[in-house]
PDB file of C-alpha atoms in Angstrom:
ATOM      1  CA  UNK R 234      -0.001  -0.098   0.124  1.00 44.00           C
ATOM      2  CA  UNK R 235       1.392   3.404  -1.071  1.00 47.00           C
ATOM      3  CA  UNK R 236       2.318   5.420   2.063  1.00 43.00           C
ATOM      4  CA  UNK R 237       0.895   8.535   0.412  1.00 44.00           C
ATOM      5  CA  UNK R 238      -2.609   7.022   1.166  1.00 52.00           C
ATOM      6  CA  UNK R 239      -2.100   7.790   4.740  1.00 79.00           C
ATOM      7  CA  UNK R 240      -4.659   5.462   5.859  1.00 90.00           C
ATOM      8  CA  UNK R 241      -5.036   4.415   9.548  1.00 89.00           C
ATOM      9  CA  UNK R 242      -4.557   0.559  10.644  1.00 91.00           C
ATOM     10  CA  UNK R 243      -8.404  -0.195  10.446  1.00 91.00           C
ATOM     11  CA  UNK R 244      -8.880   1.721   7.120  1.00 93.00           C
ATOM     12  CA  UNK R 245      -5.881  -0.056   5.660  1.00 94.00           C
ATOM     13  CA  UNK R 246      -7.172  -3.320   6.720  1.00 95.00           C
ATOM     14  CA  UNK R 247     -10.397  -2.809   4.868  1.00 96.00           C
ATOM     15  CA  UNK R 248      -8.861  -1.267   1.779  1.00 96.00           C
ATOM     16  CA  UNK R 249      -6.272  -4.193   1.386  1.00 95.00           C
ATOM     17  CA  UNK R 250      -8.885  -6.921   2.208  1.00 96.00           C
ATOM     18  CA  UNK R 251      -8.567  -9.603  -0.512  1.00 94.00           C
ATOM     19  CA  UNK R 252     -11.483 -11.894  -1.869  1.00 96.00           C
ATOM     20  CA  UNK R 253     -14.565 -12.703   0.040  1.00 97.00           C
ATOM     21  CA  UNK R 254     -17.307 -10.808   1.761  1.00 97.00           C
ATOM     22  CA  UNK R 255     -16.358  -7.664   3.952  1.00 97.00           C
ATOM     23  CA  UNK R 256     -18.491  -5.551   6.095  1.00 95.00           C
ATOM     24  CA  UNK R 257     -17.247  -2.155   7.149  1.00 94.00           C
ATOM     25  CA  UNK R 258     -18.759  -0.772  10.314  1.00 90.00           C
ATOM     26  CA  UNK R 259     -18.015   3.017   9.779  1.00 84.00           C
ATOM     27  CA  UNK R 260     -19.021   5.638  12.542  1.00 75.00           C
ATOM     28  CA  UNK R 261     -19.673   9.181  11.530  1.00 71.00           C
ATOM     29  CA  UNK R 262     -16.542  11.013  10.255  1.00 73.00           C
ATOM     30  CA  UNK R 263     -14.530   7.796  10.198  1.00 82.00           C
ATOM     31  CA  UNK R 264     -13.511   7.990   6.558  1.00 83.00           C
ATOM     32  CA  UNK R 265     -15.931   5.470   4.889  1.00 87.00           C
ATOM     33  CA  UNK R 266     -15.925   7.248   1.743  1.00 88.00           C
ATOM     34  CA  UNK R 267     -12.212   7.415   1.842  1.00 90.00           C
ATOM     35  CA  UNK R 268     -12.079   3.542   2.385  1.00 94.00           C
ATOM     36  CA  UNK R 269     -14.445   2.813  -0.648  1.00 94.00           C
ATOM     37  CA  UNK R 270     -12.328   5.031  -2.898  1.00 94.00           C
ATOM     38  CA  UNK R 271      -8.936   3.527  -1.819  1.00 95.00           C
ATOM     39  CA  UNK R 272     -10.519  -0.049  -1.961  1.00 96.00           C
ATOM     40  CA  UNK R 273     -11.643   0.616  -5.775  1.00 95.00           C
ATOM     41  CA  UNK R 274      -8.053   1.923  -6.333  1.00 93.00           C
ATOM     42  CA  UNK R 275      -6.544  -0.841  -4.534  1.00 94.00           C
ATOM     43  CA  UNK R 276      -8.509  -3.565  -6.512  1.00 94.00           C
ATOM     44  CA  UNK R 277      -7.525  -1.657  -9.866  1.00 92.00           C
ATOM     45  CA  UNK R 278      -3.775  -1.029  -9.259  1.00 89.00           C
ATOM     46  CA  UNK R 279      -2.494  -3.452  -6.748  1.00 84.00           C
ATOM     47  CA  UNK R 280      -4.605  -6.551  -7.344  1.00 87.00           C
ATOM     48  CA  UNK R 281      -4.979  -5.826 -11.231  1.00 88.00           C
ATOM     49  CA  UNK R 282      -8.631  -6.264 -11.168  1.00 93.00           C
ATOM     50  CA  UNK R 283     -10.485  -5.209 -14.419  1.00 94.00           C
ATOM     51  CA  UNK R 284     -12.455  -2.076 -13.412  1.00 94.00           C
ATOM     52  CA  UNK R 285     -15.302  -3.216 -15.806  1.00 95.00           C
ATOM     53  CA  UNK R 286     -15.707  -6.136 -13.113  1.00 96.00           C
ATOM     54  CA  UNK R 287     -16.376  -3.614 -10.503  1.00 97.00           C
ATOM     55  CA  UNK R 288     -19.912  -2.361  -9.372  1.00 97.00           C
ATOM     56  CA  UNK R 289     -19.997   0.795  -7.039  1.00 97.00           C
ATOM     57  CA  UNK R 290     -23.412   1.464  -5.565  1.00 97.00           C
ATOM     58  CA  UNK R 291     -24.326   4.453  -3.830  1.00 94.00           C
ATOM     59  CA  UNK R 292     -27.364   6.467  -2.848  1.00 90.00           C
ATOM     60  CA  UNK R 293     -26.883   9.423  -5.243  1.00 92.00           C
ATOM     61  CA  UNK R 294     -25.384   9.582  -8.532  1.00 91.00           C
ATOM     62  CA  UNK R 295     -23.494  12.867  -7.435  1.00 93.00           C
ATOM     63  CA  UNK R 296     -21.637  10.793  -4.720  1.00 91.00           C
ATOM     64  CA  UNK R 297     -20.559   8.161  -7.373  1.00 91.00           C
ATOM     65  CA  UNK R 298     -19.133  10.793  -9.666  1.00 91.00           C
ATOM     66  CA  UNK R 299     -17.386  12.393  -6.781  1.00 92.00           C
ATOM     67  CA  UNK R 300     -15.819   8.877  -6.000  1.00 91.00           C
ATOM     68  CA  UNK R 301     -14.949   8.292  -9.590  1.00 88.00           C
ATOM     69  CA  UNK R 302     -13.177  11.647  -9.824  1.00 89.00           C
ATOM     70  CA  UNK R 303     -11.122  10.997  -6.666  1.00 90.00           C
ATOM     71  CA  UNK R 304     -10.163   7.619  -7.997  1.00 89.00           C
ATOM     72  CA  UNK R 305      -9.022   9.083 -11.142  1.00 85.00           C
ATOM     73  CA  UNK R 306      -7.102  11.991  -9.339  1.00 86.00           C
ATOM     74  CA  UNK R 307      -5.253   9.114  -7.267  1.00 86.00           C
ATOM     75  CA  UNK R 308      -3.818   7.863 -10.791  1.00 79.00           C
ATOM     76  CA  UNK R 309      -5.680   4.611 -11.344  1.00 70.00           C
ATOM     77  CA  UNK R 310      -4.329   2.794 -14.277  1.00 63.00           C
ATOM     78  CA  UNK R 311      -7.667   1.983 -15.812  1.00 61.00           C
ATOM     79  CA  UNK R 312     -10.714   4.341 -14.599  1.00 62.00           C
ATOM     80  CA  UNK R 313     -13.744   2.908 -16.314  1.00 78.00           C
ATOM     81  CA  UNK R 314     -15.731   0.800 -13.777  1.00 92.00           C
ATOM     82  CA  UNK R 315     -18.384  -1.547 -14.848  1.00 94.00           C
ATOM     83  CA  UNK R 316     -20.950   0.561 -13.024  1.00 96.00           C
ATOM     84  CA  UNK R 317     -20.924   3.507 -10.485  1.00 95.00           C
ATOM     85  CA  UNK R 318     -24.145   4.952  -9.482  1.00 96.00           C
ATOM     86  CA  UNK R 319     -27.446   4.487  -7.545  1.00 97.00           C
ATOM     87  CA  UNK R 320     -29.475   1.160  -7.251  1.00 97.00           C
ATOM     88  CA  UNK R 321     -31.933   2.724  -9.473  1.00 97.00           C
ATOM     89  CA  UNK R 322     -29.614   3.561 -12.058  1.00 97.00           C
ATOM     90  CA  UNK R 323     -28.128   0.184 -12.057  1.00 98.00           C
ATOM     91  CA  UNK R 324     -31.852  -1.246 -12.317  1.00 98.00           C
ATOM     92  CA  UNK R 325     -32.167   0.938 -15.624  1.00 98.00           C
ATOM     93  CA  UNK R 326     -28.957  -0.668 -17.048  1.00 97.00           C
ATOM     94  CA  UNK R 327     -30.290  -4.231 -16.205  1.00 98.00           C
ATOM     95  CA  UNK R 328     -33.961  -3.566 -17.371  1.00 98.00           C
ATOM     96  CA  UNK R 329     -32.664  -1.995 -20.864  1.00 98.00           C
ATOM     97  CA  UNK R 330     -30.961  -5.267 -21.438  1.00 97.00           C
ATOM     98  CA  UNK R 331     -32.997  -8.089 -19.656  1.00 98.00           C
ATOM     99  CA  UNK R 332     -36.251  -6.256 -18.787  1.00 98.00           C
ATOM    100  CA  UNK R 333     -38.268  -7.967 -21.543  1.00 98.00           C
ATOM    101  CA  UNK R 334     -37.884 -11.317 -19.981  1.00 97.00           C
ATOM    102  CA  UNK R 335     -39.991  -9.958 -16.970  1.00 98.00           C
ATOM    103  CA  UNK R 336     -42.620  -8.063 -19.272  1.00 97.00           C
ATOM    104  CA  UNK R 337     -40.884  -4.716 -19.208  1.00 97.00           C
ATOM    105  CA  UNK R 338     -40.797  -2.917 -22.655  1.00 96.00           C
ATOM    106  CA  UNK R 339     -37.363  -2.365 -23.814  1.00 92.00           C
ATOM    107  CA  UNK R 340     -37.922   1.439 -24.397  1.00 96.00           C
ATOM    108  CA  UNK R 341     -39.780   1.918 -21.188  1.00 98.00           C
ATOM    109  CA  UNK R 342     -40.084   5.409 -19.708  1.00 98.00           C
ATOM    110  CA  UNK R 343     -39.197   6.312 -16.094  1.00 98.00           C
ATOM    111  CA  UNK R 344     -42.012   8.392 -14.209  1.00 98.00           C
ATOM    112  CA  UNK R 345     -40.902  10.425 -11.490  1.00 97.00           C
ATOM    113  CA  UNK R 346     -43.156  11.201  -8.335  1.00 96.00           C
ATOM    114  CA  UNK R 347     -45.590  13.762 -10.381  1.00 98.00           C
ATOM    115  CA  UNK R 348     -45.903  11.573 -13.237  1.00 98.00           C
ATOM    116  CA  UNK R 349     -46.807   8.627 -10.909  1.00 98.00           C
ATOM    117  CA  UNK R 350     -49.225  10.634  -9.000  1.00 98.00           C
ATOM    118  CA  UNK R 351     -51.092  11.930 -12.110  1.00 98.00           C
ATOM    119  CA  UNK R 352     -51.355   8.133 -13.187  1.00 98.00           C
ATOM    120  CA  UNK R 353     -52.662   7.153  -9.853  1.00 98.00           C
ATOM    121  CA  UNK R 354     -55.119  10.042  -9.728  1.00 98.00           C
ATOM    122  CA  UNK R 355     -56.538   8.692 -13.019  1.00 98.00           C
ATOM    123  CA  UNK R 356     -56.648   5.189 -11.360  1.00 98.00           C
ATOM    124  CA  UNK R 357     -58.468   6.613  -8.298  1.00 98.00           C
ATOM    125  CA  UNK R 358     -61.007   8.393 -10.575  1.00 97.00           C
ATOM    126  CA  UNK R 359     -61.785   5.060 -12.507  1.00 96.00           C
ATOM    127  CA  UNK R 360     -62.556   3.388  -9.334  1.00 96.00           C
ATOM    128  CA  UNK R 361     -65.214   6.063  -8.738  1.00 96.00           C
ATOM    129  CA  UNK R 362     -63.598   7.262  -5.384  1.00 97.00           C
ATOM    130  CA  UNK R 363     -63.474  10.841  -4.194  1.00 96.00           C
ATOM    131  CA  UNK R 364     -60.101  12.117  -4.862  1.00 95.00           C
ATOM    132  CA  UNK R 365     -60.079  14.482  -1.784  1.00 93.00           C
ATOM    133  CA  UNK R 366     -60.536  11.627   0.402  1.00 95.00           C
ATOM    134  CA  UNK R 367     -58.251   9.146  -1.486  1.00 96.00           C
ATOM    135  CA  UNK R 368     -54.861  10.944  -1.939  1.00 96.00           C
ATOM    136  CA  UNK R 369     -52.703   9.468  -4.732  1.00 97.00           C
ATOM    137  CA  UNK R 370     -49.554  10.175  -2.796  1.00 97.00           C
ATOM    138  CA  UNK R 371     -51.045   7.968   0.134  1.00 97.00           C
ATOM    139  CA  UNK R 372     -51.766   4.964  -2.019  1.00 98.00           C
ATOM    140  CA  UNK R 373     -48.388   5.265  -3.787  1.00 98.00           C
ATOM    141  CA  UNK R 374     -46.687   5.476  -0.319  1.00 96.00           C
ATOM    142  CA  UNK R 375     -48.187   2.117   0.721  1.00 97.00           C
ATOM    143  CA  UNK R 376     -47.709   0.493  -2.536  1.00 98.00           C
ATOM    144  CA  UNK R 377     -44.066   1.815  -2.581  1.00 97.00           C
ATOM    145  CA  UNK R 378     -43.618   0.329   0.703  1.00 95.00           C
ATOM    146  CA  UNK R 379     -44.741  -2.960  -0.356  1.00 97.00           C
ATOM    147  CA  UNK R 380     -42.627  -3.021  -3.463  1.00 97.00           C
ATOM    148  CA  UNK R 381     -39.509  -2.205  -1.454  1.00 94.00           C
ATOM    149  CA  UNK R 382     -40.335  -5.089   0.912  1.00 94.00           C
ATOM    150  CA  UNK R 383     -40.819  -7.215  -2.223  1.00 96.00           C
ATOM    151  CA  UNK R 384     -44.611  -7.855  -1.520  1.00 97.00           C
ATOM    152  CA  UNK R 385     -46.333  -8.227  -4.802  1.00 96.00           C
ATOM    153  CA  UNK R 386     -49.850  -7.156  -5.260  1.00 97.00           C
ATOM    154  CA  UNK R 387     -51.031 -10.863  -5.877  1.00 96.00           C
ATOM    155  CA  UNK R 388     -49.360 -11.692  -2.640  1.00 96.00           C
ATOM    156  CA  UNK R 389     -51.127  -8.974  -0.872  1.00 97.00           C
ATOM    157  CA  UNK R 390     -54.467  -9.889  -2.460  1.00 96.00           C
ATOM    158  CA  UNK R 391     -54.159 -13.355  -1.075  1.00 96.00           C
ATOM    159  CA  UNK R 392     -53.046 -12.743   2.162  1.00 96.00           C
ATOM    160  CA  UNK R 393     -54.732  -9.730   3.642  1.00 96.00           C
ATOM    161  CA  UNK R 394     -58.192  -9.278   5.321  1.00 96.00           C
ATOM    162  CA  UNK R 395     -57.639  -5.661   6.023  1.00 97.00           C
ATOM    163  CA  UNK R 396     -60.283  -3.359   4.424  1.00 96.00           C
ATOM    164  CA  UNK R 397     -57.890  -0.530   3.562  1.00 97.00           C
ATOM    165  CA  UNK R 398     -55.306  -2.755   2.061  1.00 97.00           C
ATOM    166  CA  UNK R 399     -57.888  -4.508  -0.010  1.00 97.00           C
ATOM    167  CA  UNK R 400     -58.688  -1.066  -1.540  1.00 97.00           C
ATOM    168  CA  UNK R 401     -54.872  -0.425  -1.953  1.00 98.00           C
ATOM    169  CA  UNK R 402     -54.760  -3.658  -4.054  1.00 98.00           C
ATOM    170  CA  UNK R 403     -57.924  -2.655  -6.209  1.00 97.00           C
ATOM    171  CA  UNK R 404     -56.360   0.756  -7.011  1.00 98.00           C
ATOM    172  CA  UNK R 405     -52.880  -0.901  -7.284  1.00 98.00           C
ATOM    173  CA  UNK R 406     -54.329  -3.137 -10.129  1.00 98.00           C
ATOM    174  CA  UNK R 407     -55.695  -0.111 -11.941  1.00 98.00           C
ATOM    175  CA  UNK R 408     -52.345   1.693 -11.528  1.00 98.00           C
ATOM    176  CA  UNK R 409     -50.330  -1.110 -12.824  1.00 97.00           C
ATOM    177  CA  UNK R 410     -52.476  -1.478 -15.979  1.00 97.00           C
ATOM    178  CA  UNK R 411     -52.199   2.301 -16.721  1.00 98.00           C
ATOM    179  CA  UNK R 412     -48.389   2.225 -16.249  1.00 98.00           C
ATOM    180  CA  UNK R 413     -48.162  -0.675 -18.486  1.00 97.00           C
ATOM    181  CA  UNK R 414     -50.078   1.131 -21.195  1.00 97.00           C
ATOM    182  CA  UNK R 415     -47.918   3.848 -20.818  1.00 97.00           C
ATOM    183  CA  UNK R 416     -44.978   1.682 -21.080  1.00 98.00           C
ATOM    184  CA  UNK R 417     -43.646   3.136 -17.957  1.00 98.00           C
ATOM    185  CA  UNK R 418     -41.880   2.128 -14.531  1.00 98.00           C
ATOM    186  CA  UNK R 419     -41.952   4.082 -11.271  1.00 98.00           C
ATOM    187  CA  UNK R 420     -38.696   4.347  -9.074  1.00 97.00           C
ATOM    188  CA  UNK R 421     -39.947   1.470  -7.058  1.00 97.00           C
ATOM    189  CA  UNK R 422     -40.560  -0.764 -10.196  1.00 98.00           C
ATOM    190  CA  UNK R 423     -36.908  -0.292 -11.063  1.00 98.00           C
ATOM    191  CA  UNK R 424     -35.861  -2.229  -8.174  1.00 98.00           C
ATOM    192  CA  UNK R 425     -38.499  -4.897  -7.987  1.00 98.00           C
ATOM    193  CA  UNK R 426     -38.292  -5.679 -11.766  1.00 98.00           C
ATOM    194  CA  UNK R 427     -34.451  -5.977 -11.244  1.00 98.00           C
ATOM    195  CA  UNK R 428     -34.986  -8.365  -8.481  1.00 98.00           C
ATOM    196  CA  UNK R 429     -37.347 -10.413 -10.927  1.00 98.00           C
ATOM    197  CA  UNK R 430     -34.696 -10.348 -13.764  1.00 98.00           C
ATOM    198  CA  UNK R 431     -32.062 -11.809 -11.279  1.00 98.00           C
ATOM    199  CA  UNK R 432     -34.513 -14.754 -10.363  1.00 97.00           C
ATOM    200  CA  UNK R 433     -33.843 -16.079 -14.074  1.00 98.00           C
ATOM    201  CA  UNK R 434     -30.812 -18.530 -13.574  1.00 97.00           C
ATOM    202  CA  UNK R 435     -29.291 -17.883 -16.967  1.00 97.00           C
ATOM    203  CA  UNK R 436     -29.630 -14.164 -16.693  1.00 97.00           C
ATOM    204  CA  UNK R 437     -28.199 -14.010 -13.234  1.00 97.00           C
ATOM    205  CA  UNK R 438     -25.253 -16.200 -14.454  1.00 97.00           C
ATOM    206  CA  UNK R 439     -24.603 -13.843 -17.220  1.00 97.00           C
ATOM    207  CA  UNK R 440     -24.571 -10.830 -14.943  1.00 97.00           C
ATOM    208  CA  UNK R 441     -22.349 -12.495 -12.345  1.00 97.00           C
ATOM    209  CA  UNK R 442     -19.850 -13.370 -15.215  1.00 97.00           C
ATOM    210  CA  UNK R 443     -19.578  -9.478 -15.780  1.00 97.00           C
ATOM    211  CA  UNK R 444     -19.415  -8.174 -12.370  1.00 97.00           C
ATOM    212  CA  UNK R 445     -17.308  -9.883  -9.869  1.00 97.00           C
ATOM    213  CA  UNK R 446     -16.584  -7.054  -7.154  1.00 98.00           C
ATOM    214  CA  UNK R 447     -19.455  -5.307  -5.650  1.00 98.00           C
ATOM    215  CA  UNK R 448     -19.066  -2.341  -3.244  1.00 97.00           C
ATOM    216  CA  UNK R 449     -21.993  -0.629  -1.483  1.00 96.00           C
ATOM    217  CA  UNK R 450     -22.244   2.728   0.416  1.00 93.00           C
ATOM    218  CA  UNK R 451     -24.428   3.344   3.034  1.00 90.00           C
ATOM    219  CA  UNK R 452     -25.643  -0.309   3.332  1.00 90.00           C
ATOM    220  CA  UNK R 453     -27.718   0.768   6.399  1.00 86.00           C
ATOM    221  CA  UNK R 454     -30.043   2.621   4.050  1.00 87.00           C
ATOM    222  CA  UNK R 455     -30.882  -0.407   1.841  1.00 92.00           C
ATOM    223  CA  UNK R 456     -34.267  -1.672   1.601  1.00 92.00           C
ATOM    224  CA  UNK R 457     -35.243  -5.462   1.192  1.00 94.00           C
ATOM    225  CA  UNK R 458     -35.260  -5.194  -2.599  1.00 96.00           C
ATOM    226  CA  UNK R 459     -31.959  -3.570  -2.655  1.00 96.00           C
ATOM    227  CA  UNK R 460     -30.541  -6.132  -0.263  1.00 95.00           C
ATOM    228  CA  UNK R 461     -31.761  -8.813  -2.853  1.00 96.00           C
ATOM    229  CA  UNK R 462     -30.005  -7.015  -5.538  1.00 97.00           C
ATOM    230  CA  UNK R 463     -26.636  -6.885  -3.886  1.00 96.00           C
ATOM    231  CA  UNK R 464     -27.093 -10.612  -2.549  1.00 96.00           C
ATOM    232  CA  UNK R 465     -27.686 -11.679  -6.337  1.00 97.00           C
ATOM    233  CA  UNK R 466     -24.843  -9.544  -7.690  1.00 97.00           C
ATOM    234  CA  UNK R 467     -22.369 -11.195  -5.352  1.00 96.00           C
ATOM    235  CA  UNK R 468     -23.857 -14.726  -5.432  1.00 93.00           C
ATOM    236  CA  UNK R 469     -21.096 -16.188  -7.389  1.00 95.00           C
ATOM    237  CA  UNK R 470     -17.992 -14.254  -6.499  1.00 96.00           C
ATOM    238  CA  UNK R 471     -18.892 -13.563  -2.871  1.00 96.00           C
ATOM    239  CA  UNK R 472     -16.724 -10.371  -3.353  1.00 98.00           C
ATOM    240  CA  UNK R 473     -19.093  -7.945  -1.625  1.00 97.00           C
ATOM    241  CA  UNK R 474     -17.826  -4.901   0.370  1.00 97.00           C
ATOM    242  CA  UNK R 475     -20.631  -3.179   2.476  1.00 95.00           C
ATOM    243  CA  UNK R 476     -19.873  -0.007   4.251  1.00 93.00           C
ATOM    244  CA  UNK R 477     -22.443   1.306   6.740  1.00 86.00           C
ATOM    245  CA  UNK R 478     -23.414   2.516  10.222  1.00 80.00           C
ATOM    246  CA  UNK R 479     -26.660   1.384  11.675  1.00 56.00           C
ATOM    247  CA  UNK R 480     -26.755   4.489  13.931  1.00 62.00           C
ATOM    248  CA  UNK R 481     -27.084   6.670  10.836  1.00 57.00           C
ATOM    249  CA  UNK R 482     -29.872   4.823   9.047  1.00 47.00           C
ATOM    250  CA  UNK R 483     -32.268   7.612   7.794  1.00 48.00           C
ATOM    251  CA  UNK R 484     -34.445   6.150   4.994  1.00 49.00           C
ATOM    252  CA  UNK R 485     -36.780   3.777   7.208  1.00 51.00           C
ATOM    253  CA  UNK R 486     -39.713   5.732   5.724  1.00 49.00           C
ATOM    254  CA  UNK R 487     -38.842   4.128   2.334  1.00 53.00           C
ATOM    255  CA  UNK R 488     -38.299   0.773   3.564  1.00 55.00           C
ATOM    256  CA  UNK R 489     -34.789   1.000   4.599  1.00 50.00           C
ATOM    257  CA  UNK R 490     -33.743  -1.685   7.248  1.00 63.00           C
ATOM    258  CA  UNK R 491     -30.394  -1.289   9.293  1.00 66.00           C
ATOM    259  CA  UNK R 492     -30.857  -5.037   9.929  1.00 73.00           C
ATOM    260  CA  UNK R 493     -29.609  -5.871   6.420  1.00 79.00           C
ATOM    261  CA  UNK R 494     -26.135  -5.169   8.038  1.00 79.00           C
ATOM    262  CA  UNK R 495     -26.813  -8.109  10.247  1.00 78.00           C
ATOM    263  CA  UNK R 496     -28.533 -10.206   7.669  1.00 84.00           C
ATOM    264  CA  UNK R 497     -25.131 -10.209   5.711  1.00 88.00           C
ATOM    265  CA  UNK R 498     -23.732 -12.548   8.422  1.00 84.00           C
ATOM    266  CA  UNK R 499     -26.350 -15.160   7.650  1.00 87.00           C
ATOM    267  CA  UNK R 500     -26.111 -14.799   3.743  1.00 91.00           C
ATOM    268  CA  UNK R 501     -22.346 -14.779   3.848  1.00 93.00           C
ATOM    269  CA  UNK R 502     -21.282 -17.038   6.849  1.00 91.00           C
ATOM    270  CA  UNK R 503     -17.603 -16.328   6.131  1.00 94.00           C
ATOM    271  CA  UNK R 504     -18.185 -12.383   6.472  1.00 95.00           C
ATOM    272  CA  UNK R 505     -15.086 -10.521   7.683  1.00 96.00           C
ATOM    273  CA  UNK R 506     -16.109  -7.424   9.840  1.00 93.00           C
ATOM    274  CA  UNK R 507     -13.910  -4.321  10.048  1.00 94.00           C
ATOM    275  CA  UNK R 508     -14.684  -1.453  12.348  1.00 90.00           C
ATOM    276  CA  UNK R 509     -13.427   2.104  11.685  1.00 88.00           C
ATOM    277  CA  UNK R 510     -13.335   3.596  15.327  1.00 81.00           C
ATOM    278  CA  UNK R 511     -11.318   6.799  14.780  1.00 64.00           C
ATOM    279  CA  UNK R 512     -13.225   9.995  14.131  1.00 63.00           C
ATOM    280  CA  UNK R 513     -11.637  12.725  12.040  1.00 49.00           C
ATOM    281  CA  UNK R 514     -14.408  15.364  12.572  1.00 56.00           C
ATOM    282  CA  UNK R 515     -15.489  15.870  16.429  1.00 52.00           C
ATOM    283  CA  UNK R 516     -13.868  16.086  19.817  1.00 51.00           C
ATOM    284  CA  UNK R 517     -13.746  13.356  22.123  1.00 49.00           C
ATOM    285  CA  UNK R 518     -16.346  15.154  24.407  1.00 48.00           C
ATOM    286  CA  UNK R 519     -18.679  15.380  21.647  1.00 48.00           C
ATOM    287  CA  UNK R 520     -18.337  11.575  20.659  1.00 46.00           C
ATOM    288  CA  UNK R 521     -18.698  10.367  24.356  1.00 50.00           C
ATOM    289  CA  UNK R 522     -21.795  12.336  24.541  1.00 52.00           C
ATOM    290  CA  UNK R 523     -23.179  10.817  21.327  1.00 50.00           C
ATOM    291  CA  UNK R 524     -22.139   7.460  22.501  1.00 49.00           C
ATOM    292  CA  UNK R 525     -23.811   7.860  25.940  1.00 54.00           C
ATOM    293  CA  UNK R 526     -27.035   8.286  24.047  1.00 47.00           C
ATOM    294  CA  UNK R 527     -26.863   5.364  21.311  1.00 49.00           C
ATOM    295  CA  UNK R 528     -25.041   3.006  23.374  1.00 54.00           C
ATOM    296  CA  UNK R 529     -28.518   1.699  24.959  1.00 54.00           C
ATOM    297  CA  UNK R 530     -29.657   0.519  21.417  1.00 54.00           C
ATOM    298  CA  UNK R 531     -28.877  -3.164  21.672  1.00 49.00           C
ATOM    299  CA  UNK R 532     -30.774  -3.624  18.216  1.00 50.00           C
ATOM    300  CA  UNK R 533     -27.490  -2.946  16.080  1.00 48.00           C
ATOM    301  CA  UNK R 534     -23.811  -2.699  16.599  1.00 55.00           C
ATOM    302  CA  UNK R 535     -22.591   0.651  18.061  1.00 54.00           C
ATOM    303  CA  UNK R 536     -19.059   1.729  17.610  1.00 56.00           C
ATOM    304  CA  UNK R 537     -17.381   3.768  20.265  1.00 54.00           C
ATOM    305  CA  UNK R 538     -15.704   6.428  18.232  1.00 54.00           C
ATOM    306  CA  UNK R 539     -12.267   7.892  19.272  1.00 57.00           C
ATOM    307  CA  UNK R 540     -11.278  11.430  18.243  1.00 52.00           C
ATOM    308  CA  UNK R 541      -8.053  12.171  16.510  1.00 50.00           C
ATOM    309  CA  UNK R 542      -8.319  15.705  17.551  1.00 52.00           C
ATOM    310  CA  UNK R 543      -6.285  16.831  20.610  1.00 51.00           C
ATOM    311  CA  UNK R 544      -9.232  18.915  22.280  1.00 49.00           C
TER     312      UNK R 544
END
């Protein structure tokens, strides 16, 4: 490892880790982005991994672009990664190529929140329901949660006895039909349809042969669909690097589940865990105060951070 990288002991351990599943538990300000960037650089330069075999999944495309720029600035020999971006953008890439196998039109459109609400409004009106009492955003929120939890409409229809959820299923059916007529997918569809694609064995084998190194940022913010995508992506190579901090989970309203950090252990029994305990942002007093609050949460691993600042 190049001394210029100036990594601490734990960061270096994560960056230089070889093959196999790796979980990096990174507290706030502990340099998790730095670890991801240097790990990609290490794979390309020191381990001679074909960069096109690398997938870097982030929660914003801006974050992915920043990471790619920093990798290039470090002097990586070959800079073009197989993919770098969000789960949704990755879903678009997969569905453009294989979507027809799961009933997705090859030239599908992507409907944003406003577009989706307009379609839902028409579906509600088609049901003859009062639009003032049946907000499109409410139904889309419930349906989105179901999709992110990988609960299909058919499954919900068969299992629920709840009056409201039965109404959800009715309008969901109308919404699906209108979306199909528009040859459109919403943001949640980009994930669930990608999961469906991975269920096709020959397609999964093809994708697994292309991508052998999977790195995921902010893993505590992944939902069930995203967890399944990363599990399927790394099913063959087992080379998954997940970076996250359960104490910073912020997307529970979107189906994010910090327990995905713990689920990695059951999916990958030979998982190696590296913690990054050094904090480069705050004083020890602030860190101790924060730890005093979160240490009582026994539902997920909590890291006791050490400040690198003298005061």
